[in-house]
Amino acid sequence: MIWKPKCARYRLLLALEAGHDLDEQDHAELGCHVAQCPACREYRNQVQAGYRALEQAGRAGCSPDTGPSLWPGVKVALSVRQPGAPRELWVGWVPAVALAAACMFLIYIVHTGPSFDEPPRSLRPRQIQSAFEPFAEVAPQNVPGSVSDLPPSMRPVPHWVSDGGWNTPLEPVRRLPTYSTDPRSF
Amino acid sequence: MKVCMSKPDTDSTEIQPLVGGGSDARLVEEVRRGDREAFGHLVRRYEERLISVIMRFVRDRETARDLAQETLFRAYERLDQFDPSRRFGPWLFRIGVNLTLDHLRQRKRRIWTNLFSDSPADRVPDPATPDPRQALDLEQEVRAVLDVLPEKYRTVLVLRDLENFSTSEIAAIVNRREPTIRWRLAEARGLFQKVWLRRQQGKSAAAFDEGLSDDLEA
Ligand SMILES: [Zn+2]
């Protein structure tokens, strides 16, 4: 039996024809081809046999016992959910983005932020903010223009002295009460 | 190949309202306004068909019910993404079919993992090879053949030839254009016929010609 290249297209049409999915025009064209092509006639029988098996299997399982309604269970579960709330869209990426942002902030602080023991850039003397900043950072504190030359109110406050940030005025250091160890004082 | 519906839509078991409660669009609108009972109407309208379709893929009723329930949850949560100018049924079935196919892919991965385990009980028989010890009925035979087909072909055959959805409905469910679905349906029936014929002739999977193996791997 001779199989012609153009039979490939007709075989697709035959597969559609088997399930009644072919339009009239294609149907007529197919009829002409099949009438003179024994290979396609045989293929038609085979594809129709396959379709009949599918059709019968479809009928066999068309009304399965699906059990009681799902609604009572669904209703209970929905009492904690909102319709149309794009929950999954948010829940998925918000923690990841927050974590990434926190990491980037920390990296920024570690690499570019001021050390807690050095003045903020705005308070540093212009001389220190030179093109050779890495070297200037280690300049002795008593050179002209160093932090020690600033008036006391403008001097940076180490973080362990103040909770209020760089601009919080320095509070007087509270003295701890002293106790006499002299037994006679009791 | 022309896009046509020589098999009219009325031939298919149309996804359409079966239970009272108004049109799908109206019910969806009511659910969006906070009326949970309106969603109950939609559930009762579609649940039987939904479970039935899922059962075509997973076979087990309880698994199908679980998947159907999850489908309904997801539909409820994603109702804001539903375009009211479209039909609710295909949208719901799209969620259900995708969920089911995901479930099957995960199960398949587990089976592949189990194939490397020592337990022979975990091993699945090759569905393309008829087991002479088992007298399968026609439905089981068809299922066995469907099992070896690539997912995209199996899906259209189940939806069209077993569940009788129209090609336009299938296009909406699998999110493809209707000509694509018709083309895929033609290929799927041809492929089914090949495997079916081999199986009926009692040939083993080893006797598959290269063309068929390539088709199945497509
Ligand atoms: Zn031909």
Short mmCIF file of C-alpha atoms and ligand atoms in Angstrom, two decimals:
data_model
loop_
_atom_site.label_atom_id
_atom_site.label_comp_id
_atom_site.label_asym_id
_atom_site.label_seq_id
_atom_site.Cartn_x
_atom_site.Cartn_y
_atom_site.Cartn_z
CA MET A 1 0.00 0.00 0.00
CA ILE A 2 1.45 3.36 -1.03
CA TRP A 3 1.60 6.14 1.51
CA LYS A 4 1.84 9.57 -0.07
CA PRO A 5 3.31 12.64 1.67
CA LYS A 6 0.01 14.48 1.35
CA CYS A 7 -1.64 11.64 3.29
CA ALA A 8 -0.22 13.14 6.52
CA ARG A 9 -2.64 16.04 6.31
CA TYR A 10 -5.55 13.77 5.45
CA ARG A 11 -4.77 11.59 8.43
CA LEU A 12 -5.16 14.55 10.74
CA LEU A 13 -8.49 15.25 9.07
CA LEU A 14 -9.45 11.59 9.46
CA ALA A 15 -8.73 11.84 13.19
CA LEU A 16 -11.02 14.86 13.41
CA GLU A 17 -13.63 13.14 11.28
CA ALA A 18 -13.69 10.18 13.65
CA GLY A 19 -14.97 12.43 16.46
CA HIS A 20 -17.28 14.48 14.19
CA ASP A 21 -15.01 17.51 14.50
CA LEU A 22 -14.57 18.17 10.79
CA ASP A 23 -16.28 20.89 8.77
CA GLU A 24 -18.21 20.15 5.57
CA GLN A 25 -15.60 21.50 3.17
CA ASP A 26 -12.78 19.46 4.65
CA HIS A 27 -15.12 16.49 4.81
CA ALA A 28 -15.78 16.64 1.07
CA GLU A 29 -12.09 17.03 0.24
CA LEU A 30 -11.23 14.14 2.51
CA GLY A 31 -13.86 11.95 0.88
CA CYS A 32 -12.26 12.49 -2.53
CA HIS A 33 -8.83 11.55 -1.25
CA VAL A 34 -9.91 8.50 0.72
CA ALA A 35 -11.89 7.18 -2.25
CA GLN A 36 -8.64 6.77 -4.15
CA CYS A 37 -6.19 6.03 -1.32
CA PRO A 38 -6.34 2.53 0.18
CA ALA A 39 -3.77 3.45 2.87
CA CYS A 40 -5.98 6.24 4.17
CA ARG A 41 -9.04 3.99 4.00
CA GLU A 42 -7.28 1.53 6.26
CA TYR A 43 -6.14 4.34 8.53
CA ARG A 44 -9.72 5.60 8.74
CA ASN A 45 -10.84 2.20 10.06
CA GLN A 46 -8.07 2.16 12.65
CA VAL A 47 -8.59 5.70 13.91
CA GLN A 48 -12.33 5.11 14.12
CA ALA A 49 -11.74 1.96 16.17
CA GLY A 50 -9.56 3.96 18.58
CA TYR A 51 -12.17 6.69 18.83
CA ARG A 52 -14.95 4.16 19.51
CA ALA A 53 -12.90 2.77 22.41
CA LEU A 54 -12.48 6.28 23.81
CA GLU A 55 -16.17 7.00 23.33
CA GLN A 56 -17.20 3.82 25.13
CA ALA A 57 -14.78 4.51 27.99
CA GLY A 58 -16.23 8.00 28.20
CA ARG A 59 -19.76 6.65 28.52
CA ALA A 60 -18.65 4.05 31.06
CA GLY A 61 -17.38 6.68 33.46
CA CYS A 62 -19.74 9.52 32.63
CA SER A 63 -21.62 9.65 35.92
CA PRO A 64 -19.32 8.42 38.65
CA ASP A 65 -20.35 8.47 42.28
CA THR A 66 -18.82 11.78 43.30
CA GLY A 67 -19.98 11.54 46.91
CA PRO A 68 -21.74 14.14 49.06
CA SER A 69 -21.56 17.85 48.32
CA LEU A 70 -18.29 19.60 49.02
CA TRP A 71 -20.05 22.81 50.03
CA PRO A 72 -20.43 22.18 53.79
CA GLY A 73 -16.68 21.54 54.14
CA VAL A 74 -15.77 24.36 51.77
CA LYS A 75 -18.06 26.75 53.64
CA VAL A 76 -16.35 26.09 56.96
CA ALA A 77 -12.89 26.53 55.44
CA LEU A 78 -13.91 29.74 53.66
CA SER A 79 -14.99 31.36 56.90
CA VAL A 80 -11.34 32.28 57.43
CA ARG A 81 -10.66 33.31 53.84
CA GLN A 82 -11.68 36.38 51.91
CA PRO A 83 -13.03 36.26 48.37
CA GLY A 84 -10.68 37.59 45.79
CA ALA A 85 -8.06 38.64 48.30
CA PRO A 86 -4.76 38.30 46.47
CA ARG A 87 -3.30 36.57 49.51
CA GLU A 88 -0.88 34.28 47.75
CA LEU A 89 0.47 37.09 45.61
CA TRP A 90 1.57 38.97 48.72
CA VAL A 91 2.38 36.24 51.19
CA GLY A 92 4.92 34.72 48.84
CA TRP A 93 7.23 37.61 48.16
CA VAL A 94 6.83 40.11 51.01
CA PRO A 95 9.03 38.26 53.53
CA ALA A 96 11.68 37.60 50.89
CA VAL A 97 11.77 41.25 49.82
CA ALA A 98 11.79 42.42 53.45
CA LEU A 99 14.69 40.10 54.23
CA ALA A 100 16.60 41.22 51.15
CA ALA A 101 16.01 44.87 52.05
CA ALA A 102 17.20 44.27 55.60
CA CYS A 103 20.34 42.52 54.31
CA MET A 104 21.07 45.34 51.86
CA PHE A 105 20.59 47.89 54.63
CA LEU A 106 22.99 46.02 56.88
CA ILE A 107 25.57 45.74 54.10
CA TYR A 108 25.18 49.46 53.43
CA ILE A 109 25.66 50.26 57.10
CA VAL A 110 28.71 48.02 57.42
CA HIS A 111 30.46 49.22 54.27
CA THR A 112 29.46 52.83 53.79
CA GLY A 113 27.90 54.00 56.99
CA PRO A 114 29.87 55.88 59.62
CA SER A 115 31.50 53.98 62.35
CA PHE A 116 29.77 54.61 65.62
CA ASP A 117 33.01 55.98 66.97
CA GLU A 118 33.61 58.47 64.20
CA PRO A 119 31.75 61.66 63.40
CA PRO A 120 29.10 61.76 60.71
CA ARG A 121 30.30 63.08 57.41
CA SER A 122 28.39 66.31 57.79
CA LEU A 123 30.25 67.06 60.98
CA ARG A 124 33.70 66.18 59.72
CA PRO A 125 35.98 69.04 58.88
CA ARG A 126 36.35 69.66 55.19
CA GLN A 127 40.03 68.85 55.44
CA ILE A 128 39.29 65.26 56.34
CA GLN A 129 36.79 64.84 53.50
CA SER A 130 39.56 64.88 50.93
CA ALA A 131 40.17 62.78 47.91
CA PHE A 132 42.44 60.68 50.09
CA GLU A 133 39.73 59.92 52.53
CA PRO A 134 40.99 56.44 53.40
CA PHE A 135 44.23 57.95 54.58
CA ALA A 136 42.57 61.00 56.11
CA GLU A 137 40.44 58.72 58.28
CA VAL A 138 43.49 57.79 60.28
CA ALA A 139 44.65 61.40 60.72
CA PRO A 140 45.54 62.22 64.28
CA GLN A 141 42.67 63.84 66.17
CA ASN A 142 44.69 66.80 67.35
CA VAL A 143 45.64 68.21 63.93
CA PRO A 144 44.01 71.52 63.06
CA GLY A 145 40.50 70.98 61.78
CA SER A 146 40.06 67.67 63.56
CA VAL A 147 36.98 66.73 65.54
CA SER A 148 38.62 67.88 68.72
CA ASP A 149 38.63 71.44 67.30
CA LEU A 150 34.85 71.51 67.07
CA PRO A 151 32.90 73.27 69.76
CA PRO A 152 31.62 70.76 72.35
CA SER A 153 28.02 71.10 71.18
CA MET A 154 29.00 69.93 67.69
CA ARG A 155 31.16 67.05 68.72
CA PRO A 156 29.77 63.64 67.92
CA VAL A 157 28.29 61.66 70.71
CA PRO A 158 29.32 58.02 70.86
CA HIS A 159 26.34 55.72 70.60
CA TRP A 160 26.93 54.24 74.03
CA VAL A 161 26.47 57.63 75.67
CA SER A 162 23.27 58.69 73.95
CA ASP A 163 20.20 56.89 72.58
CA GLY A 164 19.00 59.91 70.67
CA GLY A 165 21.29 59.84 67.63
CA TRP A 166 24.23 61.97 66.58
CA ASN A 167 22.62 65.33 67.30
CA THR A 168 21.53 64.64 70.83
CA PRO A 169 23.42 66.93 73.19
CA LEU A 170 25.83 65.20 75.46
CA GLU A 171 24.29 64.65 78.85
CA PRO A 172 26.46 65.03 81.90
CA VAL A 173 27.82 61.68 82.96
CA ARG A 174 25.97 60.51 86.01
CA ARG A 175 28.27 59.52 88.79
CA LEU A 176 27.55 56.25 90.43
CA PRO A 177 27.03 56.61 94.19
CA THR A 178 30.07 55.63 96.10
CA TYR A 179 29.87 53.47 99.16
CA SER A 180 32.32 53.50 101.91
CA THR A 181 33.93 50.25 102.74
CA ASP A 182 34.82 51.53 106.12
CA PRO A 183 32.93 49.39 108.69
CA ARG A 184 32.68 52.41 110.92
CA SER A 185 30.38 54.20 108.51
CA PHE A 186 27.53 51.67 109.18
CA MET B 1 -7.54 23.12 8.49
CA LYS B 2 -10.48 25.30 9.27
CA VAL B 3 -11.82 26.07 12.66
CA CYS B 4 -15.33 24.84 12.80
CA MET B 5 -17.82 23.24 15.05
CA SER B 6 -19.37 20.60 12.85
CA LYS B 7 -20.06 18.85 16.12
CA PRO B 8 -22.24 21.57 17.56
CA ASP B 9 -21.72 22.93 21.05
CA THR B 10 -25.07 21.48 22.05
CA ASP B 11 -23.53 18.07 21.50
CA SER B 12 -21.10 18.68 24.29
CA THR B 13 -22.06 18.59 27.91
CA GLU B 14 -21.90 22.38 28.02
CA ILE B 15 -20.51 24.05 31.07
CA GLN B 16 -23.69 25.83 31.98
CA PRO B 17 -25.84 26.51 35.00
CA LEU B 18 -27.64 23.43 36.26
CA VAL B 19 -28.76 24.53 39.70
CA GLY B 20 -30.80 27.58 40.73
CA GLY B 21 -29.31 30.82 42.01
CA GLY B 22 -29.08 33.03 38.91
CA SER B 23 -26.44 33.39 36.26
CA ASP B 24 -22.81 32.65 37.02
CA ALA B 25 -21.88 36.29 36.42
CA ARG B 26 -24.46 37.50 38.94
CA LEU B 27 -23.37 34.94 41.53
CA VAL B 28 -19.74 35.89 41.08
CA GLU B 29 -20.66 39.54 41.61
CA GLU B 30 -22.55 38.66 44.78
CA VAL B 31 -19.60 36.65 46.11
CA ARG B 32 -17.33 39.59 45.44
CA ARG B 33 -19.68 41.75 47.49
CA GLY B 34 -19.25 39.33 50.39
CA ASP B 35 -22.17 36.93 49.96
CA ARG B 36 -20.61 33.56 50.75
CA GLU B 37 -23.87 31.71 50.12
CA ALA B 38 -23.72 32.81 46.48
CA PHE B 39 -20.47 30.90 46.22
CA GLY B 40 -22.36 27.90 47.61
CA HIS B 41 -24.65 28.05 44.56
CA LEU B 42 -21.60 28.02 42.28
CA VAL B 43 -20.08 25.11 44.19
CA ARG B 44 -23.24 23.03 43.98
CA ARG B 45 -23.57 23.91 40.30
CA TYR B 46 -20.12 22.73 39.29
CA GLU B 47 -18.81 20.31 41.91
CA GLU B 48 -20.15 17.10 40.40
CA ARG B 49 -18.76 17.82 36.96
CA LEU B 50 -15.51 19.05 38.45
CA ILE B 51 -14.97 15.88 40.49
CA SER B 52 -15.96 13.79 37.50
CA VAL B 53 -13.40 15.50 35.24
CA ILE B 54 -10.65 15.25 37.85
CA MET B 55 -11.47 11.55 38.33
CA ARG B 56 -10.69 11.00 34.66
CA PHE B 57 -7.12 11.97 35.48
CA VAL B 58 -6.54 10.66 38.99
CA ARG B 59 -8.96 7.70 39.16
CA ASP B 60 -9.24 7.76 42.94
CA ARG B 61 -12.44 9.40 44.17
CA GLU B 62 -11.10 10.77 47.43
CA THR B 63 -8.08 12.32 45.72
CA ALA B 64 -10.43 13.82 43.13
CA ARG B 65 -12.64 15.25 45.88
CA ASP B 66 -9.60 16.75 47.64
CA LEU B 67 -8.39 18.31 44.40
CA ALA B 68 -11.89 19.62 43.63
CA GLN B 69 -12.09 21.16 47.09
CA GLU B 70 -8.72 22.85 46.65
CA THR B 71 -9.88 24.07 43.22
CA LEU B 72 -12.91 25.70 44.84
CA PHE B 73 -10.77 27.36 47.53
CA ARG B 74 -8.44 28.77 44.91
CA ALA B 75 -11.31 29.97 42.76
CA TYR B 76 -12.75 31.78 45.78
CA GLU B 77 -9.45 33.41 46.61
CA ARG B 78 -8.73 34.41 43.03
CA LEU B 79 -12.19 35.64 42.19
CA ASP B 80 -10.78 39.15 41.73
CA GLN B 81 -8.68 37.80 38.85
CA PHE B 82 -11.74 36.39 37.07
CA ASP B 83 -12.84 38.40 34.04
CA PRO B 84 -16.65 38.69 34.37
CA SER B 85 -17.00 39.09 30.60
CA ARG B 86 -15.92 35.46 30.28
CA ARG B 87 -17.60 32.26 31.39
CA PHE B 88 -17.02 31.11 34.92
CA GLY B 89 -17.14 27.36 34.13
CA PRO B 90 -14.07 27.11 31.88
CA TRP B 91 -12.17 29.37 34.28
CA LEU B 92 -13.00 27.08 37.19
CA PHE B 93 -12.12 23.97 35.19
CA ARG B 94 -8.85 25.56 34.15
CA ILE B 95 -7.88 25.90 37.81
CA GLY B 96 -9.00 22.31 38.43
CA VAL B 97 -7.19 20.79 35.45
CA ASN B 98 -3.97 22.69 36.20
CA LEU B 99 -4.10 21.63 39.82
CA THR B 100 -4.71 18.02 38.80
CA LEU B 101 -1.88 18.00 36.27
CA ASP B 102 0.46 19.48 38.89
CA HIS B 103 -0.62 16.74 41.28
CA LEU B 104 0.09 14.08 38.65
CA ARG B 105 3.51 15.55 37.85
CA GLN B 106 4.44 15.42 41.53
CA ARG B 107 3.18 11.86 41.79
CA LYS B 108 5.14 10.90 38.69
CA ARG B 109 8.30 12.32 40.25
CA ARG B 110 7.63 10.26 43.37
CA ILE B 111 7.14 7.14 41.28
CA TRP B 112 10.40 7.75 39.44
CA THR B 113 12.11 8.12 42.79
CA ASN B 114 10.51 4.89 43.97
CA LEU B 115 11.70 3.09 40.84
CA PHE B 116 15.18 3.35 42.27
CA SER B 117 14.06 1.97 45.59
CA ASP B 118 14.25 -1.74 46.32
CA SER B 119 10.55 -2.24 46.86
CA PRO B 120 8.98 -3.97 43.85
CA ALA B 121 5.56 -2.94 45.15
CA ASP B 122 6.40 0.65 44.28
CA ARG B 123 7.05 -0.18 40.68
CA VAL B 124 4.41 0.62 38.12
CA PRO B 125 3.78 -1.68 35.18
CA ASP B 126 4.31 -0.34 31.68
CA PRO B 127 0.80 0.59 30.60
CA ALA B 128 1.64 0.08 26.95
CA THR B 129 2.29 -3.58 27.62
CA PRO B 130 -0.81 -5.61 28.34
CA ASP B 131 -0.45 -7.71 31.43
CA PRO B 132 -1.70 -11.21 30.52
CA ARG B 133 -2.52 -11.95 34.17
CA GLN B 134 -5.03 -9.15 34.21
CA ALA B 135 -8.22 -9.11 32.24
CA LEU B 136 -8.79 -5.40 31.93
CA ASP B 137 -12.15 -4.08 30.89
CA LEU B 138 -12.35 -1.60 28.05
CA GLU B 139 -12.27 1.43 30.32
CA GLN B 140 -9.11 0.21 32.00
CA GLU B 141 -7.56 -0.56 28.63
CA VAL B 142 -8.27 2.97 27.45
CA ARG B 143 -6.86 4.42 30.65
CA ALA B 144 -3.71 2.36 30.24
CA VAL B 145 -3.19 3.76 26.75
CA LEU B 146 -3.96 7.32 27.83
CA ASP B 147 -1.36 6.95 30.55
CA VAL B 148 1.49 6.59 28.07
CA LEU B 149 0.50 9.60 25.99
CA PRO B 150 2.19 12.97 26.55
CA GLU B 151 0.22 15.17 28.92
CA LYS B 152 -0.92 17.70 26.31
CA TYR B 153 -2.50 14.94 24.20
CA ARG B 154 -3.97 13.08 27.15
CA THR B 155 -5.60 16.28 28.37
CA VAL B 156 -7.42 17.05 25.13
CA LEU B 157 -8.54 13.44 24.71
CA VAL B 158 -9.92 13.30 28.24
CA LEU B 159 -11.69 16.63 27.89
CA ARG B 160 -13.03 16.07 24.36
CA ASP B 161 -13.59 12.35 23.92
CA LEU B 162 -14.25 11.24 27.49
CA GLU B 163 -15.83 14.37 28.99
CA ASN B 164 -17.32 15.73 25.77
CA PHE B 165 -16.31 19.36 26.22
CA SER B 166 -16.48 21.36 23.00
CA THR B 167 -13.19 22.42 21.41
CA SER B 168 -13.93 26.06 22.29
CA GLU B 169 -14.42 25.10 25.93
CA ILE B 170 -11.19 23.10 25.91
CA ALA B 171 -9.42 26.10 24.40
CA ALA B 172 -10.65 28.20 27.33
CA ILE B 173 -9.73 25.53 29.87
CA VAL B 174 -6.18 24.94 28.69
CA ASN B 175 -5.68 28.58 27.67
CA ARG B 176 -4.88 27.93 24.01
CA ARG B 177 -6.48 29.05 20.76
CA GLU B 178 -9.16 26.79 19.34
CA PRO B 179 -7.23 25.93 16.12
CA THR B 180 -4.35 24.77 18.34
CA ILE B 181 -6.73 22.55 20.26
CA ARG B 182 -8.20 21.06 17.08
CA TRP B 183 -4.74 20.37 15.70
CA ARG B 184 -3.67 18.84 18.99
CA LEU B 185 -6.85 16.76 19.13
CA ALA B 186 -6.15 15.36 15.67
CA GLU B 187 -2.60 14.44 16.65
CA ALA B 188 -3.80 12.99 19.95
CA ARG B 189 -6.36 10.71 18.30
CA GLY B 190 -3.77 9.55 15.80
CA LEU B 191 -1.33 8.77 18.58
CA PHE B 192 -3.97 7.06 20.68
CA GLN B 193 -4.89 4.91 17.69
CA LYS B 194 -1.27 3.84 17.22
CA VAL B 195 -0.81 2.78 20.84
CA TRP B 196 -4.26 1.25 20.99
CA LEU B 197 -3.62 -0.84 17.91
CA ARG B 198 -0.27 -2.05 19.25
CA ARG B 199 -1.85 -2.93 22.53
CA GLN B 200 -4.71 -4.77 20.88
CA GLN B 201 -2.25 -6.70 18.78
CA GLY B 202 -0.47 -7.64 22.01
CA LYS B 203 2.87 -6.26 21.05
CA SER B 204 5.26 -5.32 23.80
CA ALA B 205 6.60 -1.86 24.34
CA ALA B 206 9.97 -3.09 23.12
CA ALA B 207 8.48 -3.66 19.70
CA PHE B 208 7.46 -0.03 19.34
CA ASP B 209 8.90 1.44 16.25
CA GLU B 210 11.08 4.52 16.56
CA GLY B 211 8.42 6.79 15.15
CA LEU B 212 5.99 5.90 17.91
CA SER B 213 8.62 6.28 20.61
CA ASP B 214 9.47 9.72 19.26
CA ASP B 215 5.78 10.64 19.21
CA LEU B 216 5.34 9.61 22.82
CA GLU B 217 8.35 11.61 23.89
CA ALA B 218 7.10 14.71 22.09
ZN ZN C 1 -3.86 8.83 1.63
#
